[in-house]
Coordinates of C-alpha atoms and ligand atoms in Angstrom, one line a residue:
M1 CA 92.8 59.5 54.4
S2 CA 89.3 60.9 54.1
Y3 CA 86.1 58.0 52.8
F4 CA 83.5 59.4 53.8
T5 CA 83.6 62.2 55.4
N6 CA 83.5 64.9 52.7
V7 CA 79.0 63.4 53.3
N8 CA 77.3 65.9 56.3
P9 CA 76.2 62.8 58.6
I10 CA 72.7 61.1 57.3
Q11 CA 69.8 63.4 58.4
Y12 CA 66.0 62.8 58.6
E13 CA 64.4 65.7 55.5
G14 CA 60.6 63.7 55.8
I15 CA 58.8 63.1 53.2
E16 CA 59.2 66.5 51.2
S17 CA 62.8 66.2 50.0
N18 CA 64.4 65.7 47.3
N19 CA 67.8 65.2 48.3
P20 CA 69.4 61.5 47.7
L21 CA 71.6 62.2 51.4
A22 CA 69.0 62.9 53.5
F23 CA 65.6 60.4 55.5
K24 CA 62.2 60.4 54.4
F25 CA 61.1 58.2 56.9
Y26 CA 63.9 57.2 59.0
N27 CA 63.6 60.0 62.2
P28 CA 65.9 57.6 63.8
E29 CA 64.6 59.7 67.6
E30 CA 61.2 60.0 66.6
K31 CA 58.8 57.3 68.8
I32 CA 56.5 54.7 67.5
A33 CA 54.6 52.8 70.5
G34 CA 56.6 54.3 73.4
K35 CA 60.2 53.3 71.2
P36 CA 62.6 55.3 69.1
M37 CA 62.4 54.2 66.1
K38 CA 66.4 53.7 65.8
E39 CA 65.3 50.7 69.0
W40 CA 62.5 49.4 66.6
L41 CA 64.9 48.9 63.8
R42 CA 68.5 48.1 65.4
F43 CA 70.5 48.5 61.9
S44 CA 73.5 46.8 61.4
V45 CA 76.2 47.8 58.3
A46 CA 77.3 44.1 56.7
Y47 CA 80.8 44.9 56.6
W48 CA 81.6 41.7 53.0
H49 CA 79.3 43.5 51.6
T50 CA 79.6 46.7 51.9
L51 CA 83.6 47.4 52.7
T52 CA 85.3 43.7 51.4
M53 CA 83.4 43.3 48.7
D54 CA 84.8 43.9 44.8
G55 CA 82.1 43.2 42.7
S56 CA 83.5 39.7 41.1
D57 CA 80.9 37.8 39.8
P58 CA 81.4 34.0 38.2
F59 CA 81.4 36.2 34.8
G60 CA 83.9 38.4 34.8
N61 CA 86.2 41.2 37.0
P62 CA 85.7 43.2 39.6
T63 CA 84.3 46.5 39.0
M64 CA 84.1 48.3 43.3
N65 CA 85.6 51.6 43.2
R66 CA 86.4 50.7 46.7
P67 CA 90.0 53.5 47.3
W68 CA 90.6 51.5 51.1
N69 CA 91.2 48.1 49.1
E70 CA 93.4 49.1 46.4
Q71 CA 95.4 51.9 48.0
Y72 CA 97.1 48.8 50.3
T73 CA 97.6 44.9 50.1
G74 CA 97.4 42.8 53.1
M75 CA 97.1 44.1 56.9
D76 CA 97.5 48.1 55.8
A77 CA 94.3 47.2 53.5
A78 CA 92.9 46.0 56.7
K79 CA 93.3 48.8 58.8
A80 CA 92.2 51.4 55.7
R81 CA 89.1 49.2 55.4
A82 CA 88.3 49.4 59.0
E83 CA 89.1 53.5 58.9
A84 CA 86.3 53.8 55.4
G85 CA 83.6 51.2 57.6
F86 CA 83.7 53.1 61.1
E87 CA 83.1 56.5 58.7
L88 CA 80.5 54.6 56.8
F89 CA 78.7 53.8 59.6
E90 CA 78.6 57.5 61.2
T91 CA 77.9 59.1 58.3
L92 CA 74.9 57.0 58.4
G93 CA 74.5 56.8 61.9
V94 CA 73.7 52.8 62.4
P95 CA 74.0 52.0 65.1
F96 CA 75.5 48.6 64.3
F97 CA 78.4 46.9 62.0
A98 CA 78.3 42.9 61.4
F99 CA 81.4 41.1 60.4
H100 CA 83.3 37.5 59.5
D101 CA 86.1 36.3 60.6
V102 CA 88.0 36.9 56.9
D103 CA 86.5 40.3 56.5
I104 CA 88.1 42.2 58.5
A105 CA 91.5 40.8 57.8
P106 CA 93.3 38.5 55.7
E107 CA 93.9 34.6 56.3
G108 CA 98.1 33.7 57.4
S109 CA 99.7 31.1 56.0
H110 CA 98.4 28.9 59.5
L111 CA 95.3 29.7 61.8
R112 CA 98.6 30.8 64.1
E113 CA 99.5 33.8 61.8
T114 CA 95.7 34.6 61.1
N115 CA 94.8 34.7 64.5
K116 CA 97.7 37.8 64.8
N117 CA 96.5 38.9 61.7
I118 CA 92.2 39.3 63.3
D119 CA 93.9 40.6 66.9
E120 CA 95.1 43.5 65.8
I121 CA 91.9 44.6 63.6
V122 CA 89.9 44.1 67.3
A123 CA 92.2 46.7 68.6
I124 CA 91.7 49.2 66.3
F125 CA 87.9 47.9 66.4
R126 CA 87.6 48.1 69.9
E127 CA 88.5 52.4 70.0
Q128 CA 87.0 52.7 66.9
M129 CA 83.4 51.4 68.9
K130 CA 84.5 53.0 71.5
S131 CA 84.9 56.8 70.7
S132 CA 81.9 56.2 68.2
G133 CA 79.9 54.4 69.8
I134 CA 79.0 51.9 67.3
G135 CA 78.3 48.4 68.8
L136 CA 79.2 45.1 67.0
L137 CA 75.3 43.3 66.5
W138 CA 77.6 39.8 65.2
N139 CA 80.1 38.3 64.5
T140 CA 80.9 35.2 62.8
A141 CA 82.9 32.7 61.4
N142 CA 83.5 31.7 57.4
M143 CA 83.6 28.4 57.3
F144 CA 83.3 27.6 53.3
G145 CA 85.2 30.3 51.6
H146 CA 88.3 28.3 51.6
P147 CA 89.3 25.3 50.2
R148 CA 90.0 23.1 53.3
F149 CA 85.5 23.6 53.9
M150 CA 85.1 21.7 50.2
H151 CA 83.2 19.3 52.9
G152 CA 81.8 21.0 55.1
A153 CA 83.1 22.3 57.9
A154 CA 81.2 21.4 61.2
T155 CA 79.8 18.5 58.5
S156 CA 83.1 18.1 57.3
S157 CA 83.6 14.4 56.6
N158 CA 87.6 14.9 57.4
A159 CA 87.9 15.4 61.4
D160 CA 91.2 17.6 61.2
V161 CA 88.2 20.4 59.2
Y162 CA 86.1 19.8 62.1
A163 CA 88.9 21.2 64.5
Y164 CA 89.9 23.7 62.2
A165 CA 86.3 24.6 62.5
A166 CA 86.3 24.4 65.8
A167 CA 89.7 26.1 66.3
K168 CA 87.8 29.5 63.8
V169 CA 84.7 29.7 66.2
K170 CA 86.7 29.9 69.3
K171 CA 88.9 32.4 68.2
G172 CA 85.0 33.9 66.8
L173 CA 83.5 33.5 70.2
E174 CA 86.5 35.3 72.1
V175 CA 86.5 38.3 69.8
A176 CA 82.3 38.4 70.5
K177 CA 83.3 38.5 73.7
E178 CA 86.4 41.3 73.5
L179 CA 84.1 43.7 71.4
G180 CA 80.6 43.1 73.5
S181 CA 78.7 41.3 70.5
K182 CA 75.0 41.2 71.0
N183 CA 75.6 38.0 69.0
Y184 CA 77.1 35.7 67.7
V185 CA 75.7 34.2 64.4
F186 CA 76.4 31.0 62.3
W187 CA 75.3 30.4 59.2
G188 CA 76.4 26.9 57.5
G189 CA 77.1 27.8 53.5
R190 CA 78.6 23.6 52.8
E191 CA 76.8 22.3 56.1
G192 CA 75.6 20.0 53.9
Y193 CA 75.5 17.9 50.8
E194 CA 75.3 17.4 47.3
T195 CA 74.1 13.9 46.9
L196 CA 73.6 11.0 49.4
L197 CA 75.9 8.4 47.0
N198 CA 78.8 9.8 50.0
T199 CA 77.0 10.9 52.0
D200 CA 76.5 9.5 56.3
M201 CA 73.6 12.3 57.1
A202 CA 73.2 11.1 60.7
L203 CA 76.6 11.5 62.0
E204 CA 76.6 14.7 60.1
L205 CA 74.0 16.1 61.8
D206 CA 75.1 14.9 64.5
N207 CA 79.0 15.5 64.4
L208 CA 77.2 19.5 64.2
A209 CA 75.0 19.4 67.7
R210 CA 78.4 18.0 68.8
F211 CA 79.8 21.5 67.6
Y212 CA 77.0 23.6 68.8
H213 CA 77.6 21.7 72.3
M214 CA 80.9 22.9 72.6
A215 CA 80.6 26.2 71.5
L216 CA 77.8 26.6 73.8
D217 CA 79.8 25.3 76.4
Y218 CA 83.2 27.7 75.5
A219 CA 81.1 30.9 75.3
K220 CA 79.8 29.9 78.9
E221 CA 83.1 29.5 80.1
I222 CA 85.1 33.2 78.9
G223 CA 81.8 34.5 80.4
F224 CA 80.5 35.7 76.8
E225 CA 76.2 36.7 77.2
G226 CA 76.5 37.1 73.8
Q227 CA 72.5 35.0 72.4
F228 CA 73.1 32.6 69.8
L229 CA 71.9 32.9 66.5
I230 CA 71.1 30.1 62.2
E231 CA 70.6 31.9 60.2
P232 CA 68.8 29.6 57.6
K233 CA 69.0 28.4 53.8
P234 CA 68.2 25.6 51.6
K235 CA 70.1 25.8 49.2
E236 CA 73.3 27.4 47.9
P237 CA 76.0 27.1 48.0
M238 CA 75.1 23.5 48.6
K239 CA 72.7 21.4 46.4
H240 CA 70.7 20.2 50.7
Q241 CA 71.2 23.2 53.1
Y242 CA 70.7 21.3 56.3
D243 CA 69.5 24.3 57.9
Y244 CA 66.3 24.5 54.9
D245 CA 64.1 26.7 56.9
V246 CA 63.0 28.0 60.4
A247 CA 61.3 25.2 60.8
S248 CA 64.3 22.5 60.2
A249 CA 66.2 24.9 62.2
Y250 CA 63.8 24.9 64.7
A251 CA 63.3 20.3 64.5
F252 CA 66.9 19.8 64.5
L253 CA 67.6 21.9 67.6
Q254 CA 64.9 20.9 69.7
K255 CA 66.4 17.3 68.0
Y256 CA 69.6 17.8 70.1
D257 CA 68.2 19.9 72.8
L258 CA 69.7 23.4 71.6
A259 CA 66.0 25.7 71.5
D260 CA 67.2 27.6 75.3
H261 CA 70.5 28.2 73.6
F262 CA 69.3 29.5 70.2
K263 CA 67.9 31.9 68.4
I264 CA 67.0 32.0 64.0
N265 CA 68.7 35.3 61.7
I266 CA 65.9 35.7 58.5
E267 CA 67.7 36.5 55.7
A268 CA 64.4 38.0 53.8
N269 CA 66.0 36.4 50.6
H270 CA 66.8 33.0 51.8
A271 CA 63.2 32.6 53.2
T272 CA 62.0 33.4 49.2
L273 CA 64.6 31.1 48.1
A274 CA 63.3 28.5 50.8
G275 CA 59.5 28.8 49.1
H276 CA 58.9 31.3 52.0
T277 CA 57.4 34.4 52.0
F278 CA 59.3 36.7 54.7
E279 CA 56.9 37.1 57.2
H280 CA 56.2 33.4 56.9
E281 CA 60.0 32.9 58.6
L282 CA 59.5 35.3 60.8
H283 CA 56.3 35.2 62.4
Y284 CA 56.9 30.9 62.4
A285 CA 60.4 31.6 64.7
R286 CA 57.8 34.9 66.8
V287 CA 55.6 32.0 67.6
N288 CA 58.0 29.8 68.1
H289 CA 59.7 32.4 70.7
I290 CA 62.7 32.3 68.6
L291 CA 62.1 35.3 66.7
G292 CA 66.7 36.4 66.8
S293 CA 67.6 38.8 64.0
V294 CA 66.7 40.1 60.2
D295 CA 69.8 40.3 57.0
A296 CA 67.6 42.7 56.1
N297 CA 67.8 43.0 52.4
Q298 CA 65.7 41.2 49.0
G299 CA 65.7 38.5 46.5
D300 CA 64.3 39.0 43.1
M301 CA 61.5 36.7 41.9
L302 CA 62.8 36.2 38.2
L303 CA 66.2 35.1 39.9
G304 CA 66.2 31.6 41.7
W305 CA 69.6 32.8 43.8
D306 CA 70.4 34.7 46.6
T307 CA 71.1 38.5 44.7
D308 CA 71.0 40.3 48.7
E309 CA 69.3 43.8 47.3
F310 CA 69.2 46.0 49.2
P311 CA 65.6 46.7 50.6
T312 CA 63.0 48.8 48.6
D313 CA 59.9 47.0 48.1
I314 CA 57.5 48.5 51.1
Y315 CA 55.2 46.2 50.9
M316 CA 58.2 43.2 52.2
A317 CA 59.1 46.2 54.8
T318 CA 55.8 46.4 56.4
L319 CA 54.7 42.8 56.7
A320 CA 58.0 42.4 58.6
M321 CA 57.7 45.4 60.9
Y322 CA 54.4 44.0 61.4
E323 CA 56.5 41.1 63.3
V324 CA 58.9 42.8 64.6
L325 CA 56.3 45.0 66.5
Q326 CA 54.4 42.2 67.7
N327 CA 57.9 40.0 68.5
G328 CA 58.7 43.3 70.9
G329 CA 61.8 44.7 68.5
L330 CA 64.5 42.0 68.0
A331 CA 66.9 42.9 70.7
P332 CA 69.6 41.6 71.2
G333 CA 68.8 41.5 67.6
G334 CA 69.0 43.7 64.9
L335 CA 68.5 44.2 60.3
N336 CA 71.7 44.1 59.3
F337 CA 71.4 44.2 55.7
D338 CA 73.1 41.8 54.2
A339 CA 73.0 43.4 51.2
K340 CA 75.1 44.5 48.0
V341 CA 74.9 46.8 45.6
R342 CA 75.2 45.8 41.7
R343 CA 77.6 45.5 40.1
T344 CA 77.7 48.2 37.9
S345 CA 76.5 50.4 41.2
F346 CA 80.2 50.4 41.8
E347 CA 80.8 54.3 42.7
P348 CA 81.8 54.6 47.3
I349 CA 78.7 57.5 47.2
D350 CA 76.4 53.8 46.2
L351 CA 76.8 52.1 49.1
L352 CA 75.6 55.6 51.0
Y353 CA 71.5 55.7 48.7
A354 CA 71.6 52.0 49.0
H355 CA 71.7 52.1 52.8
V356 CA 70.2 55.6 52.9
V357 CA 67.2 53.9 50.5
G358 CA 67.3 50.2 52.7
M359 CA 67.0 52.5 56.0
D360 CA 64.3 54.0 54.7
T361 CA 62.5 51.5 53.2
F362 CA 62.2 49.0 56.6
A363 CA 61.2 52.6 58.5
H364 CA 58.0 53.4 56.3
G365 CA 57.7 49.7 56.9
L366 CA 57.0 50.2 60.4
R367 CA 55.1 53.7 60.9
V368 CA 52.5 51.7 58.2
A369 CA 52.5 48.1 60.6
Q370 CA 52.1 50.3 64.1
Q371 CA 49.2 51.9 61.8
L372 CA 47.8 48.3 61.3
I373 CA 48.1 47.5 65.1
D374 CA 47.0 51.0 66.4
D375 CA 44.0 50.4 64.9
R376 CA 43.5 46.8 64.8
V377 CA 42.9 46.2 61.2
L378 CA 44.7 42.5 60.7
E379 CA 44.0 41.9 64.7
S380 CA 40.1 42.5 64.2
A381 CA 39.8 39.8 60.9
V382 CA 42.3 37.6 62.8
K383 CA 40.1 37.7 65.8
E384 CA 36.8 37.7 63.3
R385 CA 38.2 34.7 61.8
Y386 CA 38.8 32.6 64.6
H387 CA 36.2 33.5 66.7
S388 CA 33.8 29.7 67.1
Y389 CA 36.9 29.1 69.3
T390 CA 36.2 31.1 71.9
G391 CA 33.0 29.3 72.8
G392 CA 30.9 26.3 73.0
I393 CA 32.7 23.0 70.8
G394 CA 35.8 25.6 70.0
L395 CA 36.2 27.4 74.0
D396 CA 36.4 23.1 74.5
I397 CA 38.9 22.3 71.9
V398 CA 40.9 24.9 72.9
N399 CA 40.8 24.2 76.4
G400 CA 41.8 20.1 75.9
K401 CA 38.2 20.3 77.0
T402 CA 37.3 17.3 74.4
D403 CA 37.8 13.6 72.7
F404 CA 36.4 12.2 70.1
H405 CA 33.9 10.9 70.6
K406 CA 33.1 14.6 71.7
L407 CA 33.6 15.5 68.8
E408 CA 31.8 12.7 67.3
A409 CA 28.4 13.1 68.4
H410 CA 28.9 17.6 67.4
A411 CA 29.0 17.3 64.4
L412 CA 26.9 14.1 64.0
D413 CA 24.3 17.2 65.0
A414 CA 26.3 20.2 63.2
N415 CA 24.6 22.4 60.7
I416 CA 28.0 23.4 59.4
I417 CA 28.2 27.5 57.8
N418 CA 31.5 28.7 56.7
K419 CA 32.4 32.8 57.1
S420 CA 34.5 34.2 54.5
G421 CA 37.6 34.9 55.1
H422 CA 37.9 38.9 53.0
Q423 CA 41.4 38.0 51.4
E424 CA 41.2 41.1 48.9
R425 CA 39.5 43.3 51.2
L426 CA 42.5 42.6 53.7
R427 CA 45.4 43.2 50.1
G428 CA 42.9 46.7 49.6
V429 CA 43.8 48.4 52.4
L430 CA 46.8 47.0 53.5
N431 CA 47.9 48.9 50.2
Q432 CA 45.5 52.2 51.6
Y433 CA 47.7 52.0 54.4
I434 CA 50.9 51.3 52.3
H435 CA 49.8 54.6 50.7
G436 CA 49.3 56.6 54.0
G437 CA 45.0 55.9 53.7
K438 CA 43.8 55.1 57.6
S439 CA 41.0 52.6 58.1
L440 CA 38.2 51.6 56.3
R441 CA 36.3 51.0 59.1
Ligands
XUL1 C1 74.7 34.0 53.3 C2 74.8 35.0 54.2 C3 75.6 34.7 54.8 C4 75.7 35.1 56.4 C5 77.1 35.3 57.4 O1 73.9 34.3 51.7 O2 73.4 35.4 54.1 O3 76.5 36.4 54.7 O4 74.2 36.1 56.5 O5 77.4 33.9 56.7
CO2 CO1 73.0 36.1 55.3

């Protein structure tokens, strides 16, 4: 069966092209700051949204036209999905994909049977990965969908469920090792709570940390060397999620002696749900040396939930790629499109349109961000703003050479003169760069 082979591989045609199946900004081999664009961007397709999901929502039935899922059932559908997936990845020219265990194979009546189903698909992946050169950015265990996880997984009130969750992650790490995955992700869908009236938060947090330590031990035991990632999200499905944002995840990792072994997978729509900008979360992780990977999508500012839209906002992508460039890239992480086409974009071709615009948006952002860096636009503005720390009392502060006596002595005689932050001027310059203009200086 051929699902996408009737479409030619997507090519770079440049900004003048009118072809919706061509890149206007993403030119994989073109060098930006000494590295090919494809290495800065490290794009990945999310198996669940693109190949598995059917478009149903809490109000309505499936809408998606997905021949690979509809013409088969059970393991045959899983195999057809894998075939369609690799055709799509190759047509797009993405170097990576990502999946949950349940996306790739149906659950059996027992875990033993589920694992057997997974093994069958993993064997197909291994062959397809070998012949195509496409890699696995990350895999993860879905520990939120099945009713057994109603009270959580590694924070469940039920020890049997905790053990089941551990067994799923154990299998996930074996799969990660087998497929040479670059990372392993933990998103705690139900690791949180609804009400303190029935919750032992202290026990749940301790158990979660024990779970992560055991996962690290097992990875070491089997020789899996990929990066461990935590993906924060403040709410949905739980009212309170323990990994609310980058800062709360980092505090947890530090408290439980895990900070050297984990980095963060930052999702744009999760950042905005937490009341942060995407770039805030990236920056917070970067300056704490825990920026691991990105789930590239965007939310809708008018809706208070995780809409997981394909990223089209160049402003957001520019500021995000500014952080990625400052970080020296994301490897072994990447930009995974944890994004779904709208329910009304139900044709298979929409999956191509969506990924093309998502890839182009981040490629555009990369180009603009590199120009901002080349011209030291924001760097100069920040440097100027903090000038007072480069000499005198400011230099003593940053060198740790002062105390409250000396600071008081300075303050008692100081004539304080503040300088403007020029925020509006900087926003204007940013707009000019995004629209292709050069520096105002
Ligand atoms: C949910 C979400 C997940 C994780 C992986 O909001 O983002 O798909 O990325 O479990
Ligand atoms: Co995600």
